[in-house]
Amino acid sequence: MMLKNCIAISDFSREDMESLFSKALEFEKSTENHSKLRGKIMGVLFYEPSTRTRLSFESAMKRLGGSVLGFADAGVSSVKKGESIADTVRTLESYVDIIVIRHPLEGAAKVSAEHVDIPVINAGDGGHEHPTQTLLDLYTIMKNKNKVDGLEIALCGDLKYGRTVHSLVSALNNYNVKLKFISPEELKFPNKLKPRIKNDYEEHSNIEKALDSDVLYMTRIQKERFADPTEYERVKDSTVLTYDLAKRTNAMIMHPLPRVDEVQYEVDSLSNAVYFEQAKNGVYTRMALIDTLIGE
Ligand code: CP
């Protein structure tokens, strides 16, 4: 695989993704005693909050024998003094071998990659893309369903701002699936992204329409991206997966997490709720990605 950076999921062909999944499966069998990246350093620049993405990247790098430096809060860095992304990454390039960046602005990872010669990984740029989430999402589907082709996949919640959905829909162009978009009118999948969808899709507002799907991918309403807080209050409870609804579906229930109220906690006890397994798969897929970018 000739991959220099990971900026958008469209950087990956189906073969690229499946080659990464094979490698991730090997890492899943044994996450211990790897020393391939001894002496290598990962820089993590998180300008937005994160639990899973940052910590699973750090876990992945350390499990590969490497080390990590960076910040989880740009407020403690010279960004606070007005330093640009370009100057920050150019400086970091002297200290590390690979950069992982999360930023509220669309295109921030791409701009970073243009200013350095070391690999850059997009850990989420605004409401735009979250390609490594998609890698772990597809890996989770593959492992549980043994296939992606032929599945009916419902994507439910904030389809306007949900970057995980935008990247997943793009990746699914490599497969033959049927998509169902379930959201309130205000949070529909963006019209500007629709021309890129190669699979058939339907749009609905009622979550009950998702229950006969093979995969139900729930998402959080992205409060932080609303300009008007009253608008958030109006839509925040529009697509909630209650325990009663969840008991009526055999769909594999996924969620990139964090969740707020859109999946009731009782749903966690159902055998088809896989979102914590999904988060765990982030370590193996990110190990595979880091190894591909700087280990080979
Ligand atoms: N799924 C995800 O990106 O989670 P975090 O925001 O906790 O990293």
Coordinates of C-alpha atoms and ligand atoms in Angstrom, one line a residue:
M1 CA 0.0 0.0 0.0
M2 CA 1.5 3.4 -1.1
L3 CA 0.0 5.6 1.6
K4 CA 1.8 8.6 2.9
N5 CA -0.9 10.3 5.0
C6 CA -4.4 9.5 6.2
I7 CA -6.5 12.6 5.5
A8 CA -9.7 11.4 4.0
I9 CA -11.2 7.9 3.7
S10 CA -11.1 8.3 -0.1
D11 CA -7.3 8.0 0.3
F12 CA -8.0 4.2 0.7
S13 CA -9.1 1.7 -2.0
R14 CA -11.1 -1.3 -0.9
E15 CA -7.8 -3.4 -1.2
D16 CA -6.0 -0.9 1.0
M17 CA -8.7 -1.1 3.7
E18 CA -8.9 -4.9 3.6
S19 CA -5.1 -5.2 3.7
L20 CA -5.2 -3.0 6.9
F21 CA -7.9 -5.2 8.3
S22 CA -5.8 -8.3 7.8
K23 CA -3.0 -6.6 9.6
A24 CA -5.3 -5.4 12.4
L25 CA -6.6 -9.0 12.9
E26 CA -3.0 -10.1 13.5
F27 CA -2.5 -7.3 16.0
E28 CA -5.7 -8.3 17.7
K29 CA -4.4 -11.8 18.2
S30 CA -1.5 -10.3 20.1
T31 CA -1.1 -6.7 21.1
E32 CA 1.9 -7.4 23.3
N33 CA 5.7 -7.6 22.9
H34 CA 5.9 -5.6 19.7
S35 CA 9.1 -3.6 19.2
K36 CA 8.8 -2.6 15.6
L37 CA 8.5 1.1 16.3
R38 CA 11.1 1.3 19.2
G39 CA 12.7 4.8 18.9
K40 CA 9.8 6.3 16.9
I41 CA 7.7 9.1 18.3
M42 CA 4.1 10.0 17.6
G43 CA 3.0 13.6 18.1
V44 CA -0.7 14.0 19.0
L45 CA -2.2 17.5 18.5
F46 CA -5.8 17.6 19.8
Y47 CA -7.4 21.0 19.4
E48 CA -10.8 19.3 20.3
P49 CA -11.8 17.0 23.1
S50 CA -11.4 13.3 22.7
T51 CA -11.3 10.1 24.7
R52 CA -11.3 7.1 22.3
T53 CA -9.4 8.5 19.4
R54 CA -6.5 10.1 21.2
L55 CA -6.1 7.4 23.8
S56 CA -6.4 4.5 21.3
F57 CA -3.8 6.1 19.1
E58 CA -1.5 6.5 22.1
S59 CA -2.2 2.9 23.2
A60 CA -1.6 1.7 19.6
M61 CA 1.8 3.5 19.3
K62 CA 2.9 2.3 22.7
R63 CA 1.9 -1.3 22.0
L64 CA 4.1 -1.1 18.8
G65 CA 7.1 -0.1 21.0
G66 CA 7.0 3.6 20.2
S67 CA 6.4 6.7 22.3
V68 CA 4.0 9.6 22.3
L69 CA 4.1 13.3 23.0
G70 CA 1.7 16.2 22.3
F71 CA -1.3 18.0 23.8
A72 CA -4.9 17.1 24.6
D73 CA -5.8 20.8 25.1
A74 CA -4.5 23.4 22.7
G75 CA -5.0 25.9 25.5
V76 CA -1.7 24.7 27.1
S77 CA 0.3 25.1 23.9
S78 CA 1.6 28.2 22.0
V79 CA -1.6 28.0 19.9
K80 CA -2.9 30.1 22.9
K81 CA -0.5 32.8 21.8
G82 CA -1.8 32.8 18.3
E83 CA 0.6 30.3 16.6
S84 CA -0.8 28.9 13.3
I85 CA -1.3 25.2 12.5
A86 CA 1.4 25.4 9.9
D87 CA 4.0 26.7 12.3
T88 CA 2.9 24.2 15.0
V89 CA 3.3 21.2 12.7
R90 CA 6.5 22.5 11.1
T91 CA 8.0 22.7 14.6
L92 CA 6.7 19.3 15.7
E93 CA 8.2 17.7 12.6
S94 CA 11.6 18.1 14.2
Y95 CA 10.5 16.3 17.3
V96 CA 8.4 13.3 16.0
D97 CA 8.0 10.8 13.2
I98 CA 4.3 11.0 12.6
I99 CA 1.5 13.5 13.5
V100 CA -2.0 12.8 14.6
I101 CA -4.2 15.9 14.5
R102 CA -7.8 16.7 15.5
H103 CA -9.1 20.2 14.8
P104 CA -12.5 21.9 14.7
L105 CA -11.8 23.3 11.2
E106 CA -12.5 21.3 8.1
G107 CA -9.3 20.9 6.1
A108 CA -6.9 21.3 9.1
A109 CA -5.3 17.9 8.6
K110 CA -4.8 18.5 4.9
V111 CA -3.2 21.9 5.5
S112 CA -0.9 20.2 8.1
A113 CA 0.2 17.5 5.7
E114 CA 1.1 20.2 3.1
H115 CA 3.6 21.7 5.5
V116 CA 5.5 18.7 6.6
D117 CA 7.3 15.7 5.1
I118 CA 6.3 13.2 7.8
P119 CA 3.0 11.3 7.7
V120 CA -0.1 13.1 9.1
I121 CA -3.3 11.3 10.3
N122 CA -6.6 13.1 10.4
A123 CA -8.2 12.3 13.8
G124 CA -11.3 14.4 12.9
D125 CA -11.6 17.8 11.2
G126 CA -14.7 19.7 12.1
G127 CA -17.9 18.2 10.7
H128 CA -15.9 17.0 7.7
E129 CA -14.1 13.6 8.0
H130 CA -13.0 11.1 10.6
P131 CA -11.2 8.4 8.5
T132 CA -9.7 6.3 11.2
Q133 CA -13.1 5.9 12.8
T134 CA -14.3 4.5 9.6
L135 CA -11.5 2.0 9.5
L136 CA -12.5 0.7 12.9
D137 CA -16.2 0.8 12.0
L138 CA -15.7 -1.3 8.8
Y139 CA -13.4 -3.6 10.7
T140 CA -16.2 -4.2 13.3
I141 CA -18.8 -4.8 10.6
M142 CA -16.4 -7.3 8.8
K143 CA -15.6 -9.2 12.0
N144 CA -19.3 -9.5 13.1
K145 CA -21.0 -10.0 9.7
N146 CA -18.1 -11.6 7.8
K147 CA -19.0 -9.3 4.8
V148 CA -20.0 -5.8 3.9
D149 CA -21.5 -6.4 0.4
G150 CA -25.2 -7.0 0.5
L151 CA -25.9 -5.4 3.9
E152 CA -28.6 -2.8 4.7
I153 CA -27.0 -0.1 6.9
A154 CA -29.1 2.5 8.7
L155 CA -27.3 5.7 9.8
C156 CA -29.3 7.5 12.5
G157 CA -29.0 10.8 14.2
D158 CA -27.0 13.9 13.3
L159 CA -26.2 13.2 9.6
K160 CA -25.4 16.9 8.9
Y161 CA -22.5 17.4 11.3
G162 CA -21.6 13.8 12.0
R163 CA -18.2 13.4 10.4
T164 CA -18.1 9.7 11.2
V165 CA -21.1 9.2 9.0
H166 CA -19.6 11.3 6.2
S167 CA -16.5 9.2 6.1
L168 CA -18.4 5.9 6.5
V169 CA -20.8 6.6 3.6
S170 CA -17.8 7.5 1.5
A171 CA -16.0 4.3 2.3
L172 CA -19.1 2.3 1.6
N173 CA -18.8 3.4 -2.0
N174 CA -16.3 0.6 -2.3
Y175 CA -19.1 -1.9 -1.4
N176 CA -22.5 -2.8 -2.6
V177 CA -24.9 -1.9 0.2
K178 CA -28.2 -0.2 0.8
L179 CA -28.2 2.9 3.0
K180 CA -31.0 4.3 5.1
F181 CA -30.5 7.8 6.5
I182 CA -32.6 8.5 9.6
S183 CA -32.6 12.0 11.0
P184 CA -34.7 15.0 11.8
E185 CA -35.2 17.3 8.8
E186 CA -32.7 19.9 10.2
L187 CA -29.9 17.2 10.4
K188 CA -30.3 15.4 7.1
F189 CA -27.3 14.1 5.2
P190 CA -25.8 17.2 3.4
N191 CA -27.1 17.7 -0.1
K192 CA -23.6 18.8 -1.2
L193 CA -22.3 15.3 -0.3
K194 CA -25.1 13.3 -1.9
P195 CA -23.7 13.3 -5.5
R196 CA -20.7 11.3 -4.2
I197 CA -22.9 8.4 -2.9
K198 CA -22.7 5.4 -5.2
N199 CA -25.1 3.1 -3.2
D200 CA -28.9 3.3 -3.2
Y201 CA -30.2 5.3 -0.2
E202 CA -33.6 6.2 1.4
E203 CA -34.2 9.0 3.8
H204 CA -36.6 8.9 6.8
S205 CA -37.2 10.7 10.1
N206 CA -38.6 7.9 12.2
I207 CA -36.1 5.5 13.8
E208 CA -38.5 2.6 13.5
K209 CA -37.6 2.6 9.8
A210 CA -34.1 1.4 10.8
L211 CA -35.2 -1.7 12.8
D212 CA -35.2 -4.1 9.9
S213 CA -31.6 -3.2 8.9
D214 CA -28.5 -5.4 9.3
V215 CA -26.6 -2.6 10.9
L216 CA -27.9 0.3 12.9
Y217 CA -25.3 3.0 13.2
M218 CA -26.4 5.5 15.9
T219 CA -24.8 8.9 16.3
R220 CA -24.8 11.8 18.8
I221 CA -26.4 15.1 18.0
Q222 CA -23.3 17.3 17.7
K223 CA -24.2 20.1 20.2
E224 CA -20.9 21.8 19.7
R225 CA -21.5 22.5 16.0
F226 CA -24.8 24.3 16.5
A227 CA -24.7 28.1 16.1
D228 CA -28.1 28.4 17.8
P229 CA -28.4 26.5 21.2
T230 CA -32.3 26.6 21.0
E231 CA -32.0 24.7 17.7
Y232 CA -30.1 21.9 19.5
E233 CA -32.7 21.7 22.3
R234 CA -35.4 21.3 19.7
V235 CA -33.8 18.3 17.9
K236 CA -31.7 16.6 20.6
D237 CA -34.2 13.9 21.4
S238 CA -35.5 13.3 17.9
T239 CA -33.8 9.9 17.3
V240 CA -33.4 8.0 20.5
L241 CA -32.9 4.2 20.5
T242 CA -34.8 3.1 23.6
Y243 CA -34.5 -0.3 25.1
D244 CA -38.0 -1.2 23.9
L245 CA -37.0 -0.3 20.3
A246 CA -33.7 -2.0 20.5
K247 CA -35.3 -5.3 21.7
R248 CA -37.3 -5.3 18.4
T249 CA -34.3 -5.3 16.1
N250 CA -31.7 -7.9 15.2
A251 CA -29.5 -5.2 13.7
M252 CA -26.0 -4.9 14.9
I253 CA -26.1 -1.7 17.0
M254 CA -23.0 0.5 16.5
H255 CA -22.1 4.0 17.8
P256 CA -18.8 5.8 17.4
L257 CA -19.3 7.2 21.0
P258 CA -19.4 9.3 23.0
R259 CA -23.1 8.9 23.5
V260 CA -25.3 11.4 25.4
D261 CA -29.0 10.3 25.5
E262 CA -29.5 8.8 22.0
V263 CA -28.9 5.2 23.1
Q264 CA -30.5 4.2 26.4
Y265 CA -28.0 2.6 28.8
E266 CA -30.2 -0.6 29.1
V267 CA -29.4 -1.3 25.4
D268 CA -25.8 -2.1 26.4
S269 CA -26.9 -5.4 27.8
L270 CA -28.2 -6.7 24.4
S271 CA -25.9 -9.0 22.6
N272 CA -26.2 -7.1 19.3
A273 CA -25.0 -3.8 20.9
V274 CA -21.3 -3.7 19.8
Y275 CA -20.2 -0.1 20.4
F276 CA -17.7 -0.9 23.2
E277 CA -16.2 -3.7 21.1
Q278 CA -16.1 -1.1 18.2
A279 CA -14.1 1.3 20.4
K280 CA -11.7 -1.5 21.3
N281 CA -11.2 -2.3 17.6
G282 CA -9.8 1.3 17.4
V283 CA -6.5 0.0 18.9
Y284 CA -6.0 -2.8 16.4
T285 CA -6.9 -0.7 13.3
R286 CA -4.8 2.2 14.5
M287 CA -1.8 -0.1 15.2
A288 CA -2.2 -1.4 11.6
L289 CA -2.4 2.1 10.2
I290 CA 0.6 3.5 12.1
D291 CA 2.6 0.4 11.2
T292 CA 1.7 0.8 7.6
L293 CA 2.7 4.5 7.6
I294 CA 6.0 4.3 9.5
G295 CA 6.8 0.7 10.3
E296 CA 7.3 -0.8 6.9
Ligands
CP1 N1 -15.4 8.2 18.3 C1 -14.6 9.3 18.7 O1 -14.0 10.0 17.9 O2 -14.5 9.4 20.0 P1 -13.7 10.5 20.8 O3 -14.3 11.9 20.5 O4 -13.8 10.2 22.2 O5 -12.3 10.5 20.3

